[in-house]
Short mmCIF file of N, CA and C and ligand atoms in Angstrom, two decimals:
data_model
loop_
_atom_site.label_atom_id
_atom_site.label_comp_id
_atom_site.label_asym_id
_atom_site.label_seq_id
_atom_site.Cartn_x
_atom_site.Cartn_y
_atom_site.Cartn_z
N MET A 1 59.65 -25.94 39.79
CA MET A 1 59.07 -24.95 40.71
C MET A 1 59.89 -24.91 42.02
N THR A 2 60.16 -23.74 42.52
CA THR A 2 60.93 -23.60 43.76
C THR A 2 60.15 -24.15 44.94
N ASN A 3 60.84 -24.92 45.80
CA ASN A 3 60.20 -25.40 47.02
C ASN A 3 60.43 -24.33 48.10
N TYR A 4 59.47 -23.43 48.21
CA TYR A 4 59.65 -22.29 49.13
C TYR A 4 59.73 -22.72 50.59
N VAL A 5 58.98 -23.76 50.94
CA VAL A 5 59.03 -24.22 52.34
C VAL A 5 60.46 -24.67 52.67
N ALA A 6 61.05 -25.44 51.77
CA ALA A 6 62.43 -25.91 52.01
C ALA A 6 63.40 -24.72 52.04
N THR A 7 63.16 -23.73 51.23
CA THR A 7 64.04 -22.55 51.21
C THR A 7 63.96 -21.82 52.56
N ILE A 8 62.75 -21.67 53.07
CA ILE A 8 62.59 -20.98 54.36
C ILE A 8 63.26 -21.77 55.47
N VAL A 9 63.09 -23.08 55.45
CA VAL A 9 63.72 -23.92 56.49
C VAL A 9 65.24 -23.77 56.41
N ARG A 10 65.79 -23.73 55.19
CA ARG A 10 67.25 -23.55 55.04
C ARG A 10 67.69 -22.19 55.59
N GLU A 11 66.90 -21.16 55.32
CA GLU A 11 67.23 -19.83 55.86
C GLU A 11 67.26 -19.86 57.39
N LEU A 12 66.28 -20.56 57.95
CA LEU A 12 66.20 -20.63 59.42
C LEU A 12 67.38 -21.40 59.99
N GLU A 13 67.76 -22.49 59.32
CA GLU A 13 68.91 -23.27 59.81
C GLU A 13 70.17 -22.42 59.78
N HIS A 14 70.35 -21.69 58.70
CA HIS A 14 71.53 -20.84 58.57
C HIS A 14 71.53 -19.75 59.65
N ALA A 15 70.38 -19.10 59.83
CA ALA A 15 70.29 -18.03 60.83
C ALA A 15 70.53 -18.61 62.24
N ALA A 16 70.03 -19.80 62.48
CA ALA A 16 70.20 -20.42 63.81
C ALA A 16 71.69 -20.65 64.10
N GLU A 17 72.44 -20.99 63.06
CA GLU A 17 73.90 -21.20 63.26
C GLU A 17 74.60 -19.90 63.62
N LEU A 18 74.02 -18.78 63.22
CA LEU A 18 74.66 -17.48 63.48
C LEU A 18 74.21 -16.84 64.79
N LEU A 19 73.28 -17.51 65.49
CA LEU A 19 72.78 -16.93 66.76
C LEU A 19 73.91 -16.82 67.79
N PRO A 20 73.93 -15.74 68.56
CA PRO A 20 74.99 -15.62 69.57
C PRO A 20 74.90 -16.70 70.64
N GLU A 21 76.05 -17.16 71.06
CA GLU A 21 76.17 -18.18 72.12
C GLU A 21 75.48 -17.69 73.40
N GLY A 22 74.75 -18.54 74.06
CA GLY A 22 74.21 -18.21 75.39
C GLY A 22 73.00 -17.30 75.39
N ALA A 23 72.43 -17.02 74.21
CA ALA A 23 71.30 -16.08 74.15
C ALA A 23 70.11 -16.59 74.97
N CYS A 24 69.81 -17.87 74.85
CA CYS A 24 68.66 -18.43 75.58
C CYS A 24 68.87 -18.37 77.08
N ASP A 25 70.07 -18.71 77.50
CA ASP A 25 70.37 -18.71 78.95
C ASP A 25 70.23 -17.32 79.54
N ARG A 26 70.76 -16.33 78.83
CA ARG A 26 70.71 -14.96 79.37
C ARG A 26 69.26 -14.47 79.49
N LEU A 27 68.46 -14.78 78.48
CA LEU A 27 67.06 -14.35 78.53
C LEU A 27 66.28 -15.13 79.59
N ALA A 28 66.53 -16.42 79.67
CA ALA A 28 65.83 -17.24 80.67
C ALA A 28 66.16 -16.74 82.08
N ASP A 29 67.44 -16.43 82.33
CA ASP A 29 67.83 -15.92 83.66
C ASP A 29 67.13 -14.60 83.96
N ALA A 30 67.10 -13.70 82.99
CA ALA A 30 66.46 -12.39 83.22
C ALA A 30 64.97 -12.56 83.50
N ILE A 31 64.34 -13.49 82.82
CA ILE A 31 62.90 -13.73 83.01
C ILE A 31 62.64 -14.28 84.41
N LEU A 32 63.47 -15.24 84.82
CA LEU A 32 63.23 -15.85 86.14
C LEU A 32 63.61 -14.91 87.28
N ASN A 33 64.44 -13.91 87.00
CA ASN A 33 64.79 -12.93 88.03
C ASN A 33 63.79 -11.79 88.13
N ALA A 34 62.84 -11.72 87.19
CA ALA A 34 61.89 -10.60 87.16
C ALA A 34 60.67 -10.91 88.02
N ASP A 35 60.07 -9.84 88.57
CA ASP A 35 58.81 -10.03 89.30
C ASP A 35 57.68 -10.31 88.30
N ALA A 36 57.65 -9.53 87.24
CA ALA A 36 56.66 -9.73 86.18
C ALA A 36 57.33 -9.45 84.84
N ILE A 37 56.82 -10.07 83.80
CA ILE A 37 57.41 -9.90 82.46
C ILE A 37 56.37 -9.24 81.56
N PHE A 38 56.78 -8.15 80.93
CA PHE A 38 55.94 -7.45 79.95
C PHE A 38 56.55 -7.70 78.58
N VAL A 39 55.71 -7.91 77.57
CA VAL A 39 56.24 -8.07 76.22
C VAL A 39 55.63 -7.01 75.31
N ALA A 40 56.42 -6.59 74.32
CA ALA A 40 55.93 -5.58 73.37
C ALA A 40 56.58 -5.79 72.01
N GLY A 41 55.83 -5.45 70.99
CA GLY A 41 56.31 -5.50 69.62
C GLY A 41 55.21 -4.97 68.73
N ALA A 42 55.56 -4.54 67.52
CA ALA A 42 54.55 -3.99 66.60
C ALA A 42 54.27 -5.01 65.49
N GLY A 43 53.07 -4.98 64.99
CA GLY A 43 52.72 -5.80 63.83
C GLY A 43 53.03 -7.27 64.02
N ARG A 44 53.65 -7.88 63.01
CA ARG A 44 53.97 -9.31 63.10
C ARG A 44 54.97 -9.59 64.21
N SER A 45 55.90 -8.68 64.44
CA SER A 45 56.83 -8.87 65.56
C SER A 45 56.04 -8.94 66.87
N GLY A 46 55.01 -8.10 66.97
CA GLY A 46 54.18 -8.10 68.17
C GLY A 46 53.42 -9.40 68.34
N LEU A 47 53.00 -10.00 67.23
CA LEU A 47 52.28 -11.29 67.33
C LEU A 47 53.19 -12.36 67.92
N MET A 48 54.46 -12.34 67.54
CA MET A 48 55.41 -13.33 68.09
C MET A 48 55.61 -13.09 69.59
N MET A 49 55.63 -11.83 69.99
CA MET A 49 55.79 -11.53 71.40
C MET A 49 54.57 -11.98 72.20
N LYS A 50 53.39 -11.86 71.59
CA LYS A 50 52.17 -12.33 72.27
C LYS A 50 52.20 -13.85 72.43
N ALA A 51 52.68 -14.54 71.42
CA ALA A 51 52.78 -16.01 71.51
C ALA A 51 53.72 -16.40 72.65
N PHE A 52 54.77 -15.62 72.81
CA PHE A 52 55.73 -15.86 73.91
C PHE A 52 55.06 -15.63 75.27
N ALA A 53 54.30 -14.53 75.38
CA ALA A 53 53.64 -14.23 76.65
C ALA A 53 52.69 -15.36 77.05
N MET A 54 52.04 -15.96 76.05
CA MET A 54 51.12 -17.07 76.36
C MET A 54 51.88 -18.23 77.01
N ARG A 55 53.04 -18.57 76.45
CA ARG A 55 53.81 -19.68 77.02
C ARG A 55 54.38 -19.32 78.40
N LEU A 56 54.75 -18.06 78.60
CA LEU A 56 55.21 -17.66 79.94
C LEU A 56 54.09 -17.87 80.95
N MET A 57 52.88 -17.52 80.54
CA MET A 57 51.71 -17.74 81.41
C MET A 57 51.54 -19.24 81.68
N HIS A 58 51.72 -20.07 80.64
CA HIS A 58 51.59 -21.52 80.84
C HIS A 58 52.65 -22.04 81.82
N LEU A 59 53.77 -21.35 81.89
CA LEU A 59 54.82 -21.73 82.85
C LEU A 59 54.48 -21.27 84.27
N GLY A 60 53.41 -20.49 84.40
CA GLY A 60 53.01 -19.99 85.72
C GLY A 60 53.67 -18.67 86.08
N LEU A 61 54.27 -18.00 85.09
CA LEU A 61 54.92 -16.71 85.35
C LEU A 61 53.92 -15.58 85.12
N ARG A 62 54.21 -14.43 85.75
CA ARG A 62 53.33 -13.26 85.58
C ARG A 62 53.72 -12.56 84.28
N ALA A 63 52.95 -12.77 83.23
CA ALA A 63 53.30 -12.22 81.92
C ALA A 63 52.17 -11.32 81.42
N HIS A 64 52.55 -10.19 80.85
CA HIS A 64 51.57 -9.22 80.34
C HIS A 64 51.98 -8.73 78.96
N VAL A 65 50.99 -8.47 78.14
CA VAL A 65 51.23 -7.91 76.80
C VAL A 65 50.94 -6.42 76.87
N VAL A 66 51.94 -5.60 76.55
CA VAL A 66 51.76 -4.15 76.58
C VAL A 66 50.64 -3.76 75.61
N GLY A 67 49.73 -2.91 76.09
CA GLY A 67 48.66 -2.42 75.22
C GLY A 67 47.34 -3.14 75.39
N GLU A 68 47.34 -4.30 76.08
CA GLU A 68 46.07 -5.01 76.31
C GLU A 68 45.29 -4.25 77.39
N THR A 69 43.98 -4.37 77.34
CA THR A 69 43.16 -3.60 78.27
C THR A 69 43.40 -3.99 79.73
N VAL A 70 43.79 -5.23 79.99
CA VAL A 70 43.94 -5.68 81.38
C VAL A 70 45.40 -5.63 81.86
N THR A 71 46.28 -5.02 81.08
CA THR A 71 47.70 -4.99 81.45
C THR A 71 47.96 -3.93 82.51
N PRO A 72 48.60 -4.33 83.62
CA PRO A 72 48.86 -3.35 84.70
C PRO A 72 50.09 -2.51 84.37
N GLY A 73 50.46 -1.62 85.29
CA GLY A 73 51.65 -0.79 85.12
C GLY A 73 52.91 -1.59 85.39
N ILE A 74 54.00 -1.13 84.82
CA ILE A 74 55.31 -1.78 85.05
C ILE A 74 55.96 -1.15 86.28
N SER A 75 56.72 -1.95 87.03
CA SER A 75 57.31 -1.48 88.29
C SER A 75 58.79 -1.86 88.33
N PRO A 76 59.54 -1.26 89.27
CA PRO A 76 60.93 -1.69 89.45
C PRO A 76 60.96 -3.20 89.72
N GLY A 77 61.93 -3.87 89.13
CA GLY A 77 62.02 -5.33 89.31
C GLY A 77 61.33 -6.10 88.20
N ASP A 78 60.55 -5.39 87.38
CA ASP A 78 59.90 -6.06 86.25
C ASP A 78 60.83 -6.03 85.03
N LEU A 79 60.50 -6.87 84.07
CA LEU A 79 61.29 -6.97 82.82
C LEU A 79 60.37 -6.68 81.64
N LEU A 80 60.81 -5.80 80.77
CA LEU A 80 60.10 -5.54 79.52
C LEU A 80 60.90 -6.18 78.39
N VAL A 81 60.31 -7.15 77.69
CA VAL A 81 60.98 -7.81 76.58
C VAL A 81 60.39 -7.26 75.28
N MET A 82 61.26 -6.62 74.48
CA MET A 82 60.78 -6.00 73.25
C MET A 82 61.39 -6.68 72.04
N GLY A 83 60.54 -7.00 71.05
CA GLY A 83 61.03 -7.58 69.80
C GLY A 83 60.80 -6.60 68.67
N SER A 84 61.89 -6.18 68.03
CA SER A 84 61.79 -5.24 66.91
C SER A 84 62.98 -5.44 65.99
N GLY A 85 62.71 -5.89 64.78
CA GLY A 85 63.80 -6.12 63.84
C GLY A 85 64.61 -4.87 63.59
N SER A 86 63.93 -3.80 63.26
CA SER A 86 64.63 -2.53 62.99
C SER A 86 65.23 -1.95 64.26
N GLY A 87 64.59 -2.21 65.38
CA GLY A 87 65.02 -1.59 66.64
C GLY A 87 64.70 -0.10 66.67
N GLU A 88 63.86 0.34 65.75
CA GLU A 88 63.57 1.77 65.63
C GLU A 88 62.08 2.06 65.58
N THR A 89 61.24 1.08 65.76
CA THR A 89 59.80 1.33 65.68
C THR A 89 59.39 2.31 66.77
N ARG A 90 58.83 3.43 66.31
CA ARG A 90 58.67 4.60 67.18
C ARG A 90 57.87 4.31 68.45
N SER A 91 56.77 3.58 68.31
CA SER A 91 55.91 3.34 69.48
C SER A 91 56.68 2.57 70.56
N LEU A 92 57.63 1.74 70.14
CA LEU A 92 58.37 0.93 71.12
C LEU A 92 59.44 1.74 71.84
N LEU A 93 59.99 2.73 71.14
CA LEU A 93 61.10 3.48 71.76
C LEU A 93 60.60 4.31 72.95
N GLY A 94 59.37 4.83 72.85
CA GLY A 94 58.79 5.56 73.98
C GLY A 94 58.62 4.64 75.19
N MET A 95 58.20 3.41 74.92
CA MET A 95 58.02 2.44 76.03
C MET A 95 59.36 2.12 76.69
N LEU A 96 60.39 2.02 75.86
CA LEU A 96 61.73 1.70 76.38
C LEU A 96 62.16 2.77 77.40
N GLU A 97 62.02 4.04 76.98
CA GLU A 97 62.40 5.15 77.87
C GLU A 97 61.56 5.13 79.15
N LYS A 98 60.26 4.91 78.98
CA LYS A 98 59.35 4.93 80.14
C LYS A 98 59.70 3.79 81.10
N ALA A 99 59.97 2.62 80.56
CA ALA A 99 60.31 1.47 81.41
C ALA A 99 61.59 1.76 82.19
N HIS A 100 62.57 2.36 81.53
CA HIS A 100 63.82 2.71 82.23
C HIS A 100 63.55 3.75 83.31
N ALA A 101 62.72 4.74 82.99
CA ALA A 101 62.41 5.79 83.98
C ALA A 101 61.73 5.18 85.20
N LEU A 102 61.01 4.09 84.99
CA LEU A 102 60.30 3.42 86.10
C LEU A 102 61.15 2.30 86.71
N GLN A 103 62.43 2.29 86.36
CA GLN A 103 63.41 1.35 86.92
C GLN A 103 63.11 -0.11 86.63
N ALA A 104 62.50 -0.34 85.49
CA ALA A 104 62.34 -1.72 85.02
C ALA A 104 63.53 -2.05 84.13
N THR A 105 63.78 -3.34 83.95
CA THR A 105 64.85 -3.79 83.05
C THR A 105 64.27 -4.02 81.67
N VAL A 106 65.06 -3.70 80.64
CA VAL A 106 64.57 -3.89 79.27
C VAL A 106 65.48 -4.89 78.54
N ALA A 107 64.84 -5.90 77.96
CA ALA A 107 65.55 -6.83 77.08
C ALA A 107 65.10 -6.55 75.65
N GLY A 108 66.05 -6.43 74.75
CA GLY A 108 65.72 -6.13 73.36
C GLY A 108 66.16 -7.25 72.44
N LEU A 109 65.23 -7.72 71.61
CA LEU A 109 65.58 -8.69 70.56
C LEU A 109 65.49 -7.96 69.24
N THR A 110 66.61 -7.82 68.57
CA THR A 110 66.66 -6.99 67.39
C THR A 110 67.77 -7.49 66.47
N ILE A 111 67.99 -6.78 65.37
CA ILE A 111 68.98 -7.23 64.40
C ILE A 111 70.31 -6.50 64.55
N ARG A 112 70.22 -5.19 64.74
CA ARG A 112 71.46 -4.39 64.74
C ARG A 112 71.76 -3.81 66.13
N GLN A 113 72.96 -4.07 66.60
CA GLN A 113 73.42 -3.51 67.88
C GLN A 113 73.36 -1.98 67.86
N GLN A 114 73.59 -1.38 66.69
CA GLN A 114 73.63 0.09 66.59
C GLN A 114 72.25 0.73 66.58
N SER A 115 71.19 -0.07 66.52
CA SER A 115 69.84 0.52 66.53
C SER A 115 69.58 1.10 67.92
N THR A 116 68.52 1.89 68.01
CA THR A 116 68.19 2.49 69.32
C THR A 116 67.89 1.40 70.34
N LEU A 117 67.11 0.40 69.96
CA LEU A 117 66.82 -0.69 70.91
C LEU A 117 68.10 -1.45 71.25
N GLY A 118 68.91 -1.73 70.23
CA GLY A 118 70.15 -2.49 70.45
C GLY A 118 71.14 -1.76 71.33
N SER A 119 71.13 -0.45 71.28
CA SER A 119 72.12 0.30 72.07
C SER A 119 71.59 0.70 73.45
N ARG A 120 70.27 0.70 73.63
CA ARG A 120 69.75 1.18 74.92
C ARG A 120 69.19 0.09 75.83
N ALA A 121 68.90 -1.06 75.29
CA ALA A 121 68.35 -2.12 76.15
C ALA A 121 69.43 -2.61 77.12
N ASP A 122 69.00 -3.10 78.27
CA ASP A 122 69.96 -3.61 79.27
C ASP A 122 70.52 -4.96 78.85
N LEU A 123 69.70 -5.73 78.19
CA LEU A 123 70.12 -7.06 77.71
C LEU A 123 69.70 -7.11 76.23
N VAL A 124 70.66 -7.40 75.38
CA VAL A 124 70.36 -7.40 73.93
C VAL A 124 70.66 -8.77 73.36
N VAL A 125 69.71 -9.29 72.60
CA VAL A 125 69.96 -10.51 71.82
C VAL A 125 69.84 -10.13 70.35
N LEU A 126 70.92 -10.34 69.62
CA LEU A 126 70.92 -9.98 68.20
C LEU A 126 70.53 -11.19 67.36
N LEU A 127 69.51 -11.01 66.56
CA LEU A 127 69.04 -12.09 65.69
C LEU A 127 69.56 -11.84 64.28
N PRO A 128 70.17 -12.86 63.65
CA PRO A 128 70.66 -12.69 62.29
C PRO A 128 69.49 -12.72 61.31
N ALA A 129 69.13 -11.59 60.76
CA ALA A 129 67.99 -11.50 59.84
C ALA A 129 68.06 -10.14 59.15
N SER A 130 67.02 -9.86 58.39
CA SER A 130 66.96 -8.59 57.68
C SER A 130 65.80 -7.78 58.23
N PRO A 131 65.98 -6.47 58.47
CA PRO A 131 64.86 -5.66 58.96
C PRO A 131 63.84 -5.40 57.85
N LYS A 132 62.71 -4.79 58.22
CA LYS A 132 61.60 -4.65 57.26
C LYS A 132 61.96 -3.84 56.02
N ASP A 133 62.93 -2.91 56.12
CA ASP A 133 63.33 -2.16 54.92
C ASP A 133 64.47 -2.88 54.16
N GLN A 134 64.89 -4.02 54.69
CA GLN A 134 65.94 -4.86 54.08
C GLN A 134 67.23 -4.07 53.82
N SER A 135 67.51 -3.10 54.70
CA SER A 135 68.71 -2.27 54.53
C SER A 135 69.97 -3.04 54.92
N SER A 136 69.81 -4.17 55.59
CA SER A 136 70.96 -5.03 55.90
C SER A 136 70.45 -6.47 55.91
N GLY A 137 71.37 -7.41 55.79
CA GLY A 137 71.03 -8.82 55.91
C GLY A 137 70.17 -9.37 54.79
N ALA A 138 70.03 -8.63 53.69
CA ALA A 138 69.16 -9.09 52.60
C ALA A 138 69.71 -10.37 51.97
N ASP A 139 71.01 -10.61 52.13
CA ASP A 139 71.60 -11.84 51.58
C ASP A 139 71.16 -13.07 52.37
N LEU A 140 70.56 -12.88 53.55
CA LEU A 140 70.15 -14.01 54.38
C LEU A 140 68.80 -14.58 53.99
N THR A 141 68.04 -13.83 53.16
CA THR A 141 66.64 -14.23 52.96
C THR A 141 66.09 -13.82 51.61
N ILE A 142 65.16 -14.65 51.11
CA ILE A 142 64.41 -14.23 49.92
C ILE A 142 63.03 -13.72 50.34
N GLN A 143 62.73 -13.80 51.64
CA GLN A 143 61.39 -13.46 52.12
C GLN A 143 61.24 -11.93 52.24
N PRO A 144 59.99 -11.47 52.15
CA PRO A 144 59.77 -10.02 52.19
C PRO A 144 59.95 -9.43 53.59
N MET A 145 60.36 -8.18 53.58
CA MET A 145 60.44 -7.36 54.80
C MET A 145 61.04 -8.14 55.98
N GLY A 146 60.35 -8.15 57.13
CA GLY A 146 60.95 -8.72 58.33
C GLY A 146 60.58 -10.17 58.59
N SER A 147 60.16 -10.91 57.57
CA SER A 147 59.65 -12.28 57.83
C SER A 147 60.68 -13.17 58.51
N LEU A 148 61.92 -13.17 58.03
CA LEU A 148 62.93 -14.04 58.65
C LEU A 148 63.15 -13.64 60.11
N PHE A 149 63.17 -12.35 60.37
CA PHE A 149 63.33 -11.89 61.77
C PHE A 149 62.18 -12.41 62.62
N GLU A 150 60.96 -12.26 62.12
CA GLU A 150 59.78 -12.65 62.90
C GLU A 150 59.78 -14.16 63.17
N GLN A 151 60.19 -14.94 62.19
CA GLN A 151 60.27 -16.40 62.40
C GLN A 151 61.36 -16.74 63.42
N MET A 152 62.50 -16.09 63.30
CA MET A 152 63.59 -16.34 64.26
C MET A 152 63.20 -15.92 65.67
N LEU A 153 62.43 -14.83 65.74
CA LEU A 153 61.97 -14.35 67.05
C LEU A 153 61.12 -15.43 67.73
N LEU A 154 60.18 -15.98 66.98
CA LEU A 154 59.31 -17.03 67.54
C LEU A 154 60.14 -18.24 67.96
N ILE A 155 61.08 -18.64 67.11
CA ILE A 155 61.86 -19.85 67.41
C ILE A 155 62.78 -19.62 68.61
N LEU A 156 63.44 -18.48 68.64
CA LEU A 156 64.33 -18.20 69.78
C LEU A 156 63.52 -18.17 71.08
N LEU A 157 62.37 -17.51 71.04
CA LEU A 157 61.57 -17.40 72.26
C LEU A 157 60.99 -18.76 72.67
N ASP A 158 60.68 -19.61 71.70
CA ASP A 158 60.25 -20.97 72.05
C ASP A 158 61.42 -21.75 72.67
N ALA A 159 62.63 -21.47 72.21
CA ALA A 159 63.81 -22.11 72.81
C ALA A 159 64.00 -21.62 74.25
N VAL A 160 63.73 -20.35 74.49
CA VAL A 160 63.82 -19.82 75.86
C VAL A 160 62.81 -20.53 76.77
N ILE A 161 61.62 -20.77 76.23
CA ILE A 161 60.60 -21.51 77.01
C ILE A 161 61.13 -22.90 77.38
N LEU A 162 61.74 -23.58 76.41
CA LEU A 162 62.30 -24.92 76.70
C LEU A 162 63.37 -24.84 77.78
N ARG A 163 64.19 -23.80 77.72
CA ARG A 163 65.26 -23.63 78.73
C ARG A 163 64.66 -23.43 80.12
N ILE A 164 63.59 -22.61 80.20
CA ILE A 164 62.95 -22.38 81.51
C ILE A 164 62.29 -23.68 81.99
N MET A 165 61.66 -24.40 81.07
CA MET A 165 61.06 -25.71 81.45
C MET A 165 62.12 -26.62 82.06
N GLU A 166 63.30 -26.63 81.43
CA GLU A 166 64.40 -27.47 81.93
C GLU A 166 64.83 -26.98 83.32
N MET A 167 64.97 -25.68 83.49
CA MET A 167 65.44 -25.12 84.77
C MET A 167 64.43 -25.38 85.89
N GLN A 168 63.14 -25.42 85.53
CA GLN A 168 62.11 -25.57 86.56
C GLN A 168 61.52 -26.98 86.59
N ALA A 169 62.11 -27.89 85.85
CA ALA A 169 61.61 -29.27 85.76
C ALA A 169 60.11 -29.30 85.43
N GLN A 170 59.74 -28.48 84.46
CA GLN A 170 58.34 -28.49 84.00
C GLN A 170 58.26 -29.30 82.71
N ASN A 171 57.03 -29.70 82.38
CA ASN A 171 56.82 -30.40 81.11
C ASN A 171 55.49 -29.96 80.51
N SER A 172 55.20 -30.50 79.36
CA SER A 172 53.97 -30.07 78.67
C SER A 172 52.74 -30.33 79.54
N GLY A 173 52.78 -31.41 80.32
CA GLY A 173 51.65 -31.75 81.17
C GLY A 173 51.41 -30.71 82.25
N THR A 174 52.50 -30.29 82.93
CA THR A 174 52.33 -29.28 83.99
C THR A 174 51.82 -27.97 83.39
N MET A 175 52.28 -27.66 82.20
CA MET A 175 51.89 -26.40 81.56
C MET A 175 50.46 -26.47 81.02
N TYR A 176 50.06 -27.63 80.55
CA TYR A 176 48.73 -27.75 79.95
C TYR A 176 47.63 -27.48 80.99
N GLY A 177 47.96 -27.69 82.25
CA GLY A 177 47.01 -27.40 83.32
C GLY A 177 46.62 -25.93 83.35
N LYS A 178 47.46 -25.08 82.78
CA LYS A 178 47.16 -23.63 82.78
C LYS A 178 46.62 -23.17 81.42
N HIS A 179 46.38 -24.10 80.54
CA HIS A 179 45.87 -23.74 79.21
C HIS A 179 44.45 -23.17 79.33
N ALA A 180 44.12 -22.23 78.47
CA ALA A 180 42.77 -21.66 78.48
C ALA A 180 41.73 -22.77 78.34
N ASN A 181 40.65 -22.67 79.13
CA ASN A 181 39.60 -23.69 79.04
C ASN A 181 38.25 -23.07 78.66
N LEU A 182 38.30 -21.82 78.24
CA LEU A 182 37.07 -21.17 77.76
C LEU A 182 37.22 -20.84 76.28
N GLU A 183 37.80 -21.75 75.52
CA GLU A 183 37.96 -21.46 74.08
C GLU A 183 37.19 -22.47 73.25
O1 LIG B 1 60.07 -5.47 63.85
P1 LIG B 1 59.95 -4.00 63.65
O2 LIG B 1 61.10 -3.39 62.91
O3 LIG B 1 59.65 -3.26 64.92
O4 LIG B 1 58.73 -3.76 62.70
C1 LIG B 1 57.44 -4.18 62.94
C2 LIG B 1 56.68 -4.01 61.66
O5 LIG B 1 57.21 -4.90 60.68
C3 LIG B 1 56.23 -5.82 60.28
O6 LIG B 1 56.34 -6.93 61.14
C4 LIG B 1 56.35 -6.19 58.83
O7 LIG B 1 57.49 -6.93 58.51
C5 LIG B 1 54.95 -5.17 60.56
O8 LIG B 1 53.96 -6.07 60.86
C6 LIG B 1 55.23 -4.22 61.71
O9 LIG B 1 54.54 -3.05 61.56
#
């Protein structure tokens, strides 16, 4: 019987080796230079972005999830971080244009530089994976649709959190003080 867990871990190790140099540093710098950080993504990609926003909040940063009822408007000096494997998810592209019109910076985490998100974001991090239609990168994964992308998104963003912790001399203890206490 195939050990699927081991197969997924091998896919992740391989994809991690293909990650562009300095991706974490560039994202960490953009986050620390922003007044507030907004995150957006659809479906499972969106869930990974929400997990990231939670850790940004634990770091004491002003983090918001686009679409939540309590999310304020974006302003100049803010950063919108979007995760989309295809880089073409329609609901996200409207936000990208709007954020630019409002003079916010956009960071895009996607697979293809030639996608709309990859070509229009101010800061682009390319993740080696396959988009949901598996039109490219299918040799990297046996998993369905965008699963490898979504896993890499979570791992890369967790690495960005570690980088910010290092830059700010924070640790799990300082962050745990901001953990939800009404759960
Ligand atoms: O990451 P993308 O290309 O924006 O696509 C998001 C969509 O893909 C999925 O994550 C499925 O792989 C859906 O949950 C979601 O609708």
